[in-house]
Short mmCIF file of C-alpha atoms and ligand atoms in Angstrom, two decimals:
data_model
loop_
_atom_site.label_atom_id
_atom_site.label_comp_id
_atom_site.label_asym_id
_atom_site.label_seq_id
_atom_site.Cartn_x
_atom_site.Cartn_y
_atom_site.Cartn_z
CA MET A 643 133.35 122.57 129.66
CA TRP A 644 135.32 124.64 132.07
CA MET A 645 137.98 122.79 134.05
CA LYS A 646 140.89 123.76 136.27
CA VAL A 647 144.07 121.98 135.20
CA GLU A 648 147.24 121.98 137.32
CA PHE A 649 150.61 120.32 136.99
CA LEU A 650 152.35 119.74 140.32
CA ALA A 651 155.43 118.04 141.72
CA PHE A 652 155.05 114.93 143.91
CA PRO A 653 153.27 115.67 147.20
CA LYS A 654 154.17 114.09 150.55
CA ALA A 655 151.04 112.00 150.46
CA PHE A 656 148.18 111.49 148.00
CA THR A 657 144.58 112.29 148.90
CA GLY A 658 141.24 112.08 147.14
CA ASN A 659 140.74 110.30 143.81
CA VAL A 660 144.04 109.20 142.39
CA ALA A 661 144.93 107.46 139.12
CA VAL A 662 148.28 105.69 138.77
CA PHE A 663 149.98 103.96 135.84
CA VAL A 664 150.30 100.22 135.48
CA GLY A 665 152.35 98.87 132.58
CA ALA A 666 151.68 95.84 130.40
CA GLU A 667 151.52 92.48 132.19
CA LYS A 668 150.59 93.98 135.53
CA GLN A 669 153.82 95.88 135.93
CA LEU A 670 153.26 98.42 138.71
CA LEU A 671 155.03 101.68 137.88
CA ALA A 672 156.78 103.68 140.61
CA THR A 673 153.78 105.31 142.30
CA ALA A 674 151.54 102.26 142.13
CA GLU A 675 154.34 100.24 143.66
CA ALA A 676 154.88 102.75 146.49
CA ILE A 677 151.17 102.82 147.30
CA ASP A 678 151.06 99.03 147.22
CA ALA A 679 153.97 98.82 149.67
CA ALA A 680 152.37 101.36 152.02
CA ALA A 681 149.03 99.54 151.88
CA ASP A 682 150.23 96.03 152.69
CA GLY A 683 149.94 94.75 149.14
CA ALA A 684 146.36 95.97 148.55
CA VAL A 685 147.14 96.80 144.92
CA THR A 686 148.80 93.45 144.22
CA ARG A 687 145.83 91.64 145.73
CA ALA A 688 143.43 93.64 143.56
CA LEU A 689 145.47 92.75 140.49
CA GLU A 690 145.15 89.09 141.29
CA ALA A 691 141.39 89.35 141.63
CA GLY A 692 140.43 90.41 138.09
CA ARG A 693 141.27 90.33 134.42
CA PHE A 694 143.02 93.73 134.41
CA THR A 695 146.47 93.31 132.86
CA GLY A 696 147.66 96.89 132.43
CA ALA A 697 146.94 96.91 128.68
CA LYS A 698 146.52 100.39 127.25
CA GLY A 699 143.24 101.97 128.33
CA GLN A 700 142.20 99.26 130.80
CA THR A 701 141.21 100.39 134.27
CA GLN A 702 140.62 98.85 137.64
CA THR A 703 139.40 100.55 140.78
CA VAL A 704 140.92 99.67 144.13
CA LEU A 705 138.89 100.54 147.20
CA GLY A 706 139.49 99.86 150.86
CA HIS A 707 143.24 100.18 151.18
CA SER A 708 144.99 102.33 153.74
CA GLY A 709 146.05 105.97 153.46
CA ASP A 710 144.05 109.06 152.52
CA ILE A 711 143.26 107.97 148.99
CA ALA A 712 139.48 107.79 148.53
CA ARG A 713 139.55 105.81 145.30
CA LEU A 714 142.58 104.49 143.53
CA LEU A 715 142.28 104.01 139.78
CA LEU A 716 144.79 101.71 138.17
CA LEU A 717 145.29 102.97 134.64
CA GLY A 718 146.74 100.53 132.14
CA VAL A 719 149.29 102.25 129.91
CA GLY A 720 150.40 99.16 128.02
CA LYS A 721 153.81 98.91 126.44
CA GLY A 722 156.06 101.95 126.49
CA GLN A 723 156.81 101.85 122.78
CA ASP A 724 153.09 102.22 121.95
CA LEU A 725 152.68 105.26 124.16
CA ASP A 726 152.65 108.23 121.79
CA ALA A 727 150.84 111.58 121.99
CA ARG A 728 147.56 110.17 120.76
CA ALA A 729 147.75 107.28 123.25
CA ALA A 730 148.41 109.73 126.10
CA GLU A 731 145.31 111.71 125.06
CA GLU A 732 143.28 108.51 125.04
CA LEU A 733 144.45 107.71 128.58
CA GLY A 734 143.20 111.15 129.57
CA GLY A 735 139.89 110.35 127.92
CA VAL A 736 139.61 107.17 129.97
CA VAL A 737 140.32 109.08 133.20
CA ALA A 738 137.65 111.67 132.34
CA ALA A 739 135.06 109.01 131.57
CA GLU A 740 135.78 107.13 134.82
CA ALA A 741 135.72 110.29 136.93
CA ASN A 742 132.46 111.52 135.44
CA ALA A 743 130.82 108.12 135.70
CA ALA A 744 131.76 107.99 139.39
CA GLY A 745 130.62 111.59 139.95
CA HIS A 746 134.03 112.82 141.07
CA THR A 747 134.62 116.57 140.98
CA ALA A 748 138.40 116.31 141.28
CA VAL A 749 140.98 113.78 140.24
CA THR A 750 144.76 113.47 140.47
CA VAL A 751 146.70 111.58 137.80
CA VAL A 752 150.27 110.54 138.53
CA VAL A 753 152.51 110.44 135.47
CA ASP A 754 155.41 108.10 136.19
CA PRO A 755 158.08 107.69 133.53
CA VAL A 756 157.19 104.79 131.23
CA GLU A 757 160.13 102.82 129.95
CA GLY A 758 160.43 102.68 126.17
CA SER A 759 158.08 105.61 125.43
CA ARG A 760 159.34 108.30 123.06
CA LEU A 761 157.25 110.88 124.90
CA SER A 762 158.91 112.86 127.67
CA PRO A 763 156.94 112.82 130.95
CA GLY A 764 156.16 116.52 130.39
CA ALA A 765 154.65 115.88 126.96
CA MET A 766 152.87 112.80 128.26
CA ALA A 767 151.28 114.81 131.10
CA ALA A 768 150.24 117.62 128.74
CA HIS A 769 148.65 115.30 126.18
CA LEU A 770 146.94 113.34 128.92
CA ALA A 771 145.44 116.58 130.24
CA LEU A 772 144.32 117.51 126.72
CA GLY A 773 142.59 114.14 126.45
CA VAL A 774 140.76 114.72 129.74
CA ARG A 775 139.52 118.07 128.44
CA LEU A 776 138.51 116.87 124.98
CA ARG A 777 136.46 114.04 126.45
CA SER A 778 134.79 116.42 128.92
CA TYR A 779 132.41 118.05 126.48
CA ARG A 780 128.66 118.01 126.61
CA PHE A 781 126.12 120.00 124.65
CA ASP A 782 123.49 120.47 127.35
CA LYS A 783 122.47 124.10 127.05
CA TYR A 784 118.89 123.19 126.13
CA LYS A 785 118.34 120.90 129.12
CA THR A 786 116.29 122.77 131.67
CA LYS A 787 115.91 120.07 134.34
CA ASP A 788 118.74 119.75 136.82
CA LYS A 789 119.69 116.09 136.64
CA PRO A 790 123.15 115.64 138.16
CA GLU A 791 123.74 112.34 136.39
CA GLN A 792 123.37 114.15 133.06
CA LYS A 793 125.99 116.75 133.94
CA LEU A 794 129.73 116.36 133.86
CA SER A 795 131.03 116.28 137.41
CA LEU A 796 134.77 116.61 136.88
CA GLN A 797 135.97 120.19 137.36
CA ARG A 798 139.48 119.89 138.64
CA LEU A 799 142.38 117.94 137.21
CA THR A 800 145.76 117.68 138.93
CA VAL A 801 148.59 115.98 137.07
CA VAL A 802 151.53 115.01 139.25
CA LEU A 803 154.98 114.47 137.77
CA ALA A 804 158.64 115.06 138.58
CA ALA A 805 158.99 117.91 136.07
CA PRO A 806 155.77 119.94 136.26
CA ALA A 807 157.28 123.00 134.59
CA ASP A 808 157.89 121.01 131.37
CA ALA A 809 154.29 119.87 131.40
CA ARG A 810 152.97 123.41 131.95
CA LYS A 811 154.94 124.61 128.97
CA ALA A 812 153.76 121.79 126.73
CA TYR A 813 150.16 122.20 127.86
CA ALA A 814 150.18 125.94 127.12
CA GLN A 815 150.89 125.00 123.48
CA LEU A 816 148.06 122.48 123.40
CA GLU A 817 145.35 124.30 125.30
CA PRO A 818 144.08 126.39 122.32
CA VAL A 819 142.98 123.06 120.81
CA VAL A 820 140.28 122.75 123.47
CA ASP A 821 138.52 126.04 122.77
CA ALA A 822 138.75 125.54 119.02
CA VAL A 823 137.35 121.99 119.12
CA PHE A 824 134.58 123.08 121.49
CA LEU A 825 133.63 125.99 119.21
CA THR A 826 133.24 123.57 116.30
CA ARG A 827 131.30 121.05 118.39
CA ASP A 828 128.96 123.83 119.53
CA LEU A 829 128.38 125.09 115.99
CA VAL A 830 127.72 121.59 114.69
CA SER A 831 125.45 120.62 117.62
CA GLU A 832 123.22 123.69 117.55
CA PRO A 833 119.73 123.06 116.22
CA PRO A 834 118.99 124.49 112.78
CA ASN A 835 116.38 126.96 114.01
CA VAL A 836 119.10 128.57 116.11
CA LEU A 837 122.12 128.25 113.83
CA TYR A 838 121.18 129.59 110.38
CA PRO A 839 123.68 131.25 108.03
CA ALA A 840 123.63 134.73 109.57
CA GLU A 841 123.92 133.32 113.10
CA PHE A 842 126.86 131.11 112.08
CA ALA A 843 128.56 134.17 110.60
CA ARG A 844 127.85 136.21 113.71
CA ARG A 845 129.55 133.58 115.89
CA ALA A 846 132.54 133.41 113.56
CA LYS A 847 132.84 137.18 113.83
CA GLU A 848 133.94 136.63 117.45
CA LEU A 849 137.29 135.44 116.11
CA THR A 850 138.03 139.12 115.50
CA LYS A 851 139.05 139.18 119.17
CA LEU A 852 141.95 136.84 118.37
CA GLY A 853 143.12 139.03 115.50
CA VAL A 854 141.34 137.19 112.68
CA LYS A 855 139.94 139.54 110.02
CA VAL A 856 136.36 138.50 109.42
CA GLU A 857 134.29 139.68 106.48
CA ILE A 858 130.72 138.62 105.78
CA LEU A 859 129.18 138.95 102.32
CA GLY A 860 125.40 139.02 101.94
CA GLU A 861 123.24 138.00 99.00
CA ALA A 862 123.47 141.34 97.21
CA GLU A 863 127.26 141.26 97.25
CA MET A 864 127.38 137.66 96.10
CA LYS A 865 124.98 138.48 93.28
CA LYS A 866 127.35 141.19 92.09
CA LEU A 867 130.19 138.66 92.10
CA GLY A 868 128.12 136.29 89.96
CA MET A 869 127.75 133.52 92.54
CA GLU A 870 124.58 132.18 91.00
CA THR A 871 125.03 128.51 91.85
CA LEU A 872 125.52 129.33 95.54
CA LEU A 873 122.57 131.71 95.64
CA ALA A 874 120.35 129.24 93.77
CA VAL A 875 120.74 126.72 96.61
CA GLY A 876 119.65 129.28 99.19
CA GLN A 877 116.81 130.79 97.17
CA GLY A 878 114.15 128.55 98.66
CA SER A 879 115.08 129.56 102.20
CA GLY A 880 113.69 132.40 104.26
CA ARG A 881 117.18 132.84 105.67
CA ASP A 882 119.74 134.82 103.72
CA SER A 883 122.83 133.02 102.39
CA GLN A 884 126.18 134.29 103.59
CA LEU A 885 129.78 134.05 102.50
CA LEU A 886 132.07 134.02 105.51
CA VAL A 887 135.64 135.12 104.79
CA MET A 888 138.36 134.89 107.47
CA LYS A 889 141.97 135.97 107.21
CA TRP A 890 144.99 135.22 109.37
CA MET A 891 148.03 136.69 107.66
CA ASN A 892 150.73 136.31 110.29
CA GLY A 893 153.30 134.62 108.04
CA PRO A 894 156.00 135.97 105.74
CA LYS A 895 154.90 139.09 103.85
CA GLY A 896 154.01 138.37 100.24
CA GLN A 897 153.84 134.59 100.73
CA ALA A 898 150.75 133.09 99.08
CA PRO A 899 148.29 131.82 101.68
CA VAL A 900 146.74 128.42 102.17
CA ALA A 901 142.98 128.65 101.58
CA LEU A 902 140.55 126.61 103.66
CA ILE A 903 137.05 126.15 102.25
CA GLY A 904 134.03 124.86 104.18
CA LYS A 905 130.58 123.59 103.26
CA GLY A 906 128.08 125.31 105.53
CA VAL A 907 124.62 123.97 104.74
CA CYS A 908 122.94 124.89 108.01
CA PHE A 909 120.11 122.58 107.11
CA ASP A 910 119.81 120.27 104.12
CA THR A 911 116.25 119.14 103.39
CA GLY A 912 117.33 118.15 99.90
CA GLY A 913 115.25 121.01 98.47
CA ILE A 914 112.65 120.04 95.84
CA SER A 915 114.49 116.69 95.55
CA LEU A 916 113.32 116.24 99.13
CA LYS A 917 115.05 113.80 101.46
CA PRO A 918 112.99 111.13 103.27
CA ALA A 919 111.77 112.08 106.76
CA ALA A 920 113.69 109.42 108.69
CA GLY A 921 116.93 110.84 109.99
CA MET A 922 116.50 114.19 108.26
CA GLU A 923 117.30 115.92 111.57
CA ASP A 924 120.90 114.81 111.03
CA MET A 925 121.16 117.36 108.27
CA LYS A 926 121.62 120.09 110.87
CA TRP A 927 125.27 119.04 110.82
CA ASP A 928 125.62 119.53 107.08
CA MET A 929 127.64 122.61 108.01
CA GLY A 930 130.35 120.41 109.59
CA GLY A 931 132.95 121.46 107.01
CA ALA A 932 132.40 125.15 107.69
CA GLY A 933 132.35 124.36 111.41
CA ALA A 934 135.73 122.63 111.22
CA VAL A 935 137.26 125.39 109.11
CA THR A 936 136.04 128.01 111.59
CA GLY A 937 137.45 126.02 114.52
CA ALA A 938 140.75 125.59 112.67
CA MET A 939 140.98 129.36 112.17
CA LYS A 940 140.36 129.81 115.87
CA LEU A 941 143.15 127.36 116.68
CA ILE A 942 145.62 128.83 114.18
CA ALA A 943 144.99 132.31 115.54
CA GLY A 944 144.78 131.07 119.14
CA ARG A 945 148.33 129.75 119.01
CA LYS A 946 149.47 132.75 116.93
CA ALA A 947 150.70 130.63 114.03
CA LYS A 948 153.33 132.27 111.85
CA ALA A 949 151.44 131.43 108.70
CA ASN A 950 149.21 132.97 106.05
CA VAL A 951 145.83 131.28 106.08
CA VAL A 952 142.51 132.39 104.62
CA ALA A 953 139.15 130.70 104.94
CA VAL A 954 135.97 130.90 102.89
CA CYS A 955 132.77 129.26 104.13
CA ALA A 956 129.60 129.07 102.06
CA LEU A 957 126.63 129.32 104.43
CA VAL A 958 123.16 128.47 103.15
CA GLU A 959 119.97 126.60 103.96
CA ASN A 960 118.60 124.13 101.38
CA MET A 961 114.80 124.30 101.56
CA PRO A 962 111.86 123.34 99.33
CA ASP A 963 109.69 126.35 98.57
CA GLY A 964 107.73 128.06 95.83
CA ASN A 965 110.87 129.99 95.04
CA ALA A 966 113.28 127.07 95.39
CA GLN A 967 115.42 125.97 92.46
CA ARG A 968 114.00 123.13 90.37
CA PRO A 969 115.57 119.97 88.99
CA GLY A 970 116.31 120.98 85.41
CA ASP A 971 117.33 124.56 86.16
CA VAL A 972 120.52 125.79 84.55
CA VAL A 973 122.62 128.20 86.63
CA LYS A 974 125.88 130.00 86.02
CA SER A 975 128.72 129.79 88.52
CA MET A 976 131.07 132.64 89.35
CA SER A 977 133.68 130.93 87.15
CA GLY A 978 131.39 131.39 84.15
CA GLN A 979 130.75 127.67 83.77
CA THR A 980 127.11 126.61 83.63
CA VAL A 981 125.51 123.80 85.62
CA GLU A 982 122.36 121.82 84.95
CA VAL A 983 120.82 121.04 88.33
CA ILE A 984 119.53 117.49 88.05
CA ASN A 985 119.11 116.89 91.77
CA THR A 986 118.67 119.76 94.22
CA ASP A 987 119.97 117.50 97.00
CA ALA A 988 123.44 117.60 95.44
CA GLU A 989 123.69 121.17 96.73
CA GLY A 990 127.06 121.10 98.47
CA ARG A 991 129.06 121.18 95.24
CA LEU A 992 126.93 124.09 93.97
CA ILE A 993 127.91 126.32 96.87
CA LEU A 994 131.50 125.08 97.11
CA CYS A 995 132.33 125.81 93.48
CA ASP A 996 131.57 129.49 94.00
CA ALA A 997 133.39 129.63 97.35
CA MET A 998 136.45 127.97 95.79
CA TRP A 999 136.43 130.28 92.79
CA TYR A 1000 136.12 133.32 95.00
CA ALA A 1001 139.03 132.17 97.19
CA GLN A 1002 141.28 131.61 94.19
CA GLN A 1003 140.39 134.91 92.47
CA LYS A 1004 140.78 136.94 95.61
CA PHE A 1005 143.72 135.31 97.41
CA LYS A 1006 145.77 133.43 94.78
CA PRO A 1007 146.45 130.61 97.29
CA GLN A 1008 149.34 128.18 96.93
CA ALA A 1009 147.10 125.40 98.21
CA MET A 1010 143.38 124.99 98.79
CA VAL A 1011 141.89 122.46 101.20
CA GLU A 1012 138.13 122.08 101.28
CA LEU A 1013 136.09 120.17 103.86
CA SER A 1014 132.50 119.08 103.36
CA THR A 1015 129.86 116.60 104.44
CA LEU A 1016 129.40 116.08 100.74
CA THR A 1017 128.11 112.59 100.00
CA GLY A 1018 126.35 109.65 101.59
CA ALA A 1019 128.43 107.51 99.22
CA ILE A 1020 131.62 108.21 101.17
CA VAL A 1021 129.94 106.75 104.26
CA VAL A 1022 129.16 103.62 102.27
CA ALA A 1023 132.79 103.42 101.13
CA LEU A 1024 134.73 104.27 104.29
CA GLY A 1025 132.27 104.11 107.17
CA HIS A 1026 133.03 106.25 110.18
CA GLU A 1027 136.75 105.53 110.53
CA ARG A 1028 138.26 107.63 107.79
CA ALA A 1029 137.40 110.65 105.73
CA GLY A 1030 137.74 110.50 101.94
CA LEU A 1031 140.60 112.51 100.47
CA PHE A 1032 140.57 113.66 96.85
CA CYS A 1033 143.66 115.52 95.74
CA ASN A 1034 145.38 116.71 92.55
CA ASP A 1035 148.81 116.82 94.20
CA THR A 1036 150.58 113.91 95.84
CA GLU A 1037 152.72 116.07 98.07
CA LEU A 1038 149.66 117.81 99.53
CA SER A 1039 147.95 114.46 99.89
CA ASN A 1040 150.90 113.05 101.82
CA ARG A 1041 151.09 116.13 104.02
CA LEU A 1042 147.42 115.84 104.89
CA ARG A 1043 147.62 112.14 105.64
CA ALA A 1044 150.68 112.64 107.84
CA ALA A 1045 149.03 115.53 109.71
CA GLY A 1046 145.91 113.45 110.30
CA SER A 1047 147.61 110.26 111.42
CA GLY A 1048 149.55 112.17 114.09
CA ILE A 1049 146.38 113.28 115.86
CA GLY A 1050 144.03 110.44 114.96
CA GLU A 1051 142.02 112.04 112.13
CA LYS A 1052 142.55 109.46 109.43
CA LEU A 1053 142.20 110.00 105.70
CA TRP A 1054 141.98 107.60 102.78
CA ARG A 1055 142.96 108.80 99.33
CA MET A 1056 140.34 108.21 96.65
CA PRO A 1057 140.77 108.29 92.87
CA LEU A 1058 140.06 110.98 90.30
CA GLY A 1059 140.32 110.72 86.53
CA PRO A 1060 138.96 111.66 83.11
CA LYS A 1061 136.59 108.69 82.86
CA TYR A 1062 134.89 109.75 86.07
CA ASP A 1063 134.92 113.36 84.97
CA LYS A 1064 133.01 112.52 81.80
CA LEU A 1065 130.09 111.25 83.88
CA ILE A 1066 129.05 114.80 84.79
CA ASP A 1067 128.94 116.17 81.25
CA SER A 1068 125.51 117.65 80.48
CA GLU A 1069 123.52 117.69 77.23
CA ILE A 1070 122.62 121.34 77.55
CA ALA A 1071 125.12 122.97 79.94
CA ASP A 1072 128.83 122.66 80.78
CA MET A 1073 128.10 120.06 83.42
CA LYS A 1074 125.35 118.55 85.54
CA ASN A 1075 125.43 118.35 89.31
CA VAL A 1076 125.17 114.55 89.59
CA GLY A 1077 126.87 111.68 87.77
CA GLY A 1078 125.04 108.76 86.19
CA GLY A 1079 123.15 107.11 89.05
CA ARG A 1080 124.64 106.46 92.47
CA ASP A 1081 127.75 104.63 91.33
CA GLY A 1082 130.98 106.28 92.44
CA GLY A 1083 128.93 109.11 93.95
CA SER A 1084 131.75 110.54 96.05
CA ILE A 1085 134.10 110.54 93.08
CA THR A 1086 131.75 112.28 90.67
CA ALA A 1087 131.13 114.90 93.36
CA ALA A 1088 134.89 115.45 93.63
CA GLN A 1089 135.19 115.64 89.84
CA PHE A 1090 132.60 118.39 89.85
CA LEU A 1091 134.67 120.37 92.36
CA GLN A 1092 137.89 119.79 90.42
CA ARG A 1093 136.40 121.61 87.45
CA PHE A 1094 136.69 124.75 89.57
CA VAL A 1095 140.35 124.39 90.48
CA GLN A 1096 142.61 126.87 88.70
CA ASP A 1097 145.89 125.90 87.08
CA GLY A 1098 148.81 125.54 89.47
CA VAL A 1099 146.74 125.35 92.65
CA ALA A 1100 147.34 122.29 94.83
CA TRP A 1101 143.84 121.26 95.82
CA ALA A 1102 142.36 118.78 98.25
CA HIS A 1103 138.73 117.92 98.91
CA ILE A 1104 138.01 116.03 102.12
CA ASP A 1105 134.59 114.39 102.34
CA ILE A 1106 133.79 114.25 106.06
CA ALA A 1107 130.19 112.99 105.81
CA GLY A 1108 131.11 109.81 107.71
CA VAL A 1109 133.21 111.38 110.45
CA ALA A 1110 131.75 114.78 111.33
CA TRP A 1111 129.24 113.21 113.70
CA SER A 1112 129.70 110.15 115.88
CA GLY A 1113 126.76 108.04 116.94
CA LYS A 1114 128.75 106.26 119.61
CA GLY A 1115 131.74 108.43 120.49
CA ASP A 1116 135.24 107.28 121.34
CA THR A 1117 137.90 107.83 123.99
CA ILE A 1118 138.51 111.53 123.45
CA THR A 1119 135.29 112.39 121.63
CA PRO A 1120 131.91 112.12 123.28
CA LYS A 1121 129.11 111.06 120.95
CA GLY A 1122 127.80 113.82 118.71
CA ALA A 1123 129.81 116.45 116.88
CA THR A 1124 133.44 115.33 116.54
CA ALA A 1125 135.09 118.50 115.20
CA PHE A 1126 136.99 116.27 112.77
CA GLY A 1127 139.26 118.49 110.69
CA VAL A 1128 140.05 121.18 113.23
CA ARG A 1129 143.28 119.60 114.44
CA LEU A 1130 144.03 118.14 111.01
CA LEU A 1131 144.06 121.55 109.34
CA ASP A 1132 146.01 123.09 112.19
CA ARG A 1133 148.70 120.39 112.00
CA LEU A 1134 148.82 120.69 108.21
CA ILE A 1135 149.68 124.37 108.61
CA ALA A 1136 152.06 123.86 111.55
CA GLU A 1137 154.02 121.07 109.86
CA ASN A 1138 154.27 122.52 106.34
CA TYR A 1139 153.43 126.18 105.95
CA GLU A 1140 154.84 127.87 109.01
CA GLY A 1141 158.00 129.60 110.01
N1 LIG B 2363 124.59 116.51 102.90
C1 LIG B 2363 124.38 115.42 102.03
C2 LIG B 2363 125.40 114.29 102.23
C3 LIG B 2363 125.37 113.60 103.56
C4 LIG B 2363 124.73 112.39 103.69
C5 LIG B 2363 126.06 114.10 104.65
C6 LIG B 2363 124.76 111.72 104.91
C7 LIG B 2363 126.07 113.44 105.84
C8 LIG B 2363 125.42 112.24 105.98
C9 LIG B 2363 124.49 115.89 100.58
O1 LIG B 2363 124.07 117.19 100.35
C10 LIG B 2363 123.61 115.02 99.77
O2 LIG B 2363 122.43 115.07 99.95
N2 LIG B 2363 124.21 114.22 98.89
C11 LIG B 2363 123.48 113.34 98.07
C12 LIG B 2363 124.03 113.45 96.67
C13 LIG B 2363 123.20 112.77 95.63
C14 LIG B 2363 121.88 113.49 95.46
C15 LIG B 2363 123.96 112.76 94.32
C16 LIG B 2363 123.68 111.92 98.61
O3 LIG B 2363 124.76 111.62 99.11
O4 LIG B 2363 122.72 111.16 98.58
MN1 LIG B 2364 122.01 117.35 99.94
ZN1 LIG B 2365 124.23 118.49 101.92
#
């Protein structure tokens, strides 16, 4: 949502809604202390009255003290040594939630130096502002009744600190994150009657404005390329399948790119292997991988990364129909390998194998990172806290995990191996699209994908089925589409493939 963000030096006096830092064990930081002194100990009295201790993320409101402050929010920042970039963003998320709950349209946050923190006040202010923005997202375009309590009220954020110029500079670097994350959240939140493959591709085409080269392949072109497994998934749908190809080649000339691959099943009914009715509406976000990859491209281009990055998203709709593929069908992938389709609901791997093969043939990438809401089994294994990481290269795996832990998108490495691989051998084709039963379902899915990785390519598959959507939300992510992966992929590039 739109918001005006300003970084200013200390004013003569504070007015309006003001948030100030309190450290662990009720330690008033400079501004809180000054306000307390000017207000005859009103802050100290409030601290005595409740269980607020100043632990990270705690808040307490102080009303009825002197001065022009309408509402004073004490914001617990905890211990300085725990206050890193992610923690600063979470503090921003807390401020946004409080302001919107109270119906405030403007809020001022005072960033006092916190002893022991490795973050400079400028970086702290910038990350805090980013957290305010990331939390202030709502997908309400289909609500036609004007209910103020359903709208976000906060429109103006002022961050006060001694060195506002530092904060402005740091925030300018971070701000592209907001638009990129919001693009992904929009794509993932849209209902499936609105966001079908061609409409997804049309929205991605807007990235052209940032200098991304966008190419969209239709069914006829994919047929020529031999992408039969991808097309077979979409053949029961009235909507045409699309292959979305994006290029950002702003790195060293001749350097092999990193390829990002996304699963874009705009709706997954399961096909003829139909899913049960309960919860099927969730399968509108089965394009979360493609959504994250598209947002990552927006972010990489938005901050003009000096890197070579290409993206390939397979966009389809998996529907039951007279023309839909059947369990038992044998189809040939672009790689030439044949697949026996045992379960039409294991469709993600069928579209990804062709997208991966295309990316490798066309771009000869040094590394390939693929994101998909691939299996329910990964949700059973890891819940909603971490995405599953499958990787043929320990260096790439470590780079991904480091990139993710810095910004709070956590990964857990899962195993691969020949014994698992054997489970997808077929009696009549090169492989089948499901392993024996449900056991190790995320691993057999990853093994299927690995059969389409060419020699010498560092490859990672990230199963985001448990993290692409949040039923309850957290400090910097409202409930709904999380955009998990956008910042992860951007940091992976920034920290390892740039410059
Ligand atoms: N899109 C689903 C996986 C999924 C499940 C994503 C829950 C998000 C939340 C995928 O296409 C699917 O249906 N997978 C099947 C595979 C099975 C048929 C081998 C599954 O996980 O049940
Ligand atoms: Mn499915
Ligand atoms: Zn699916």
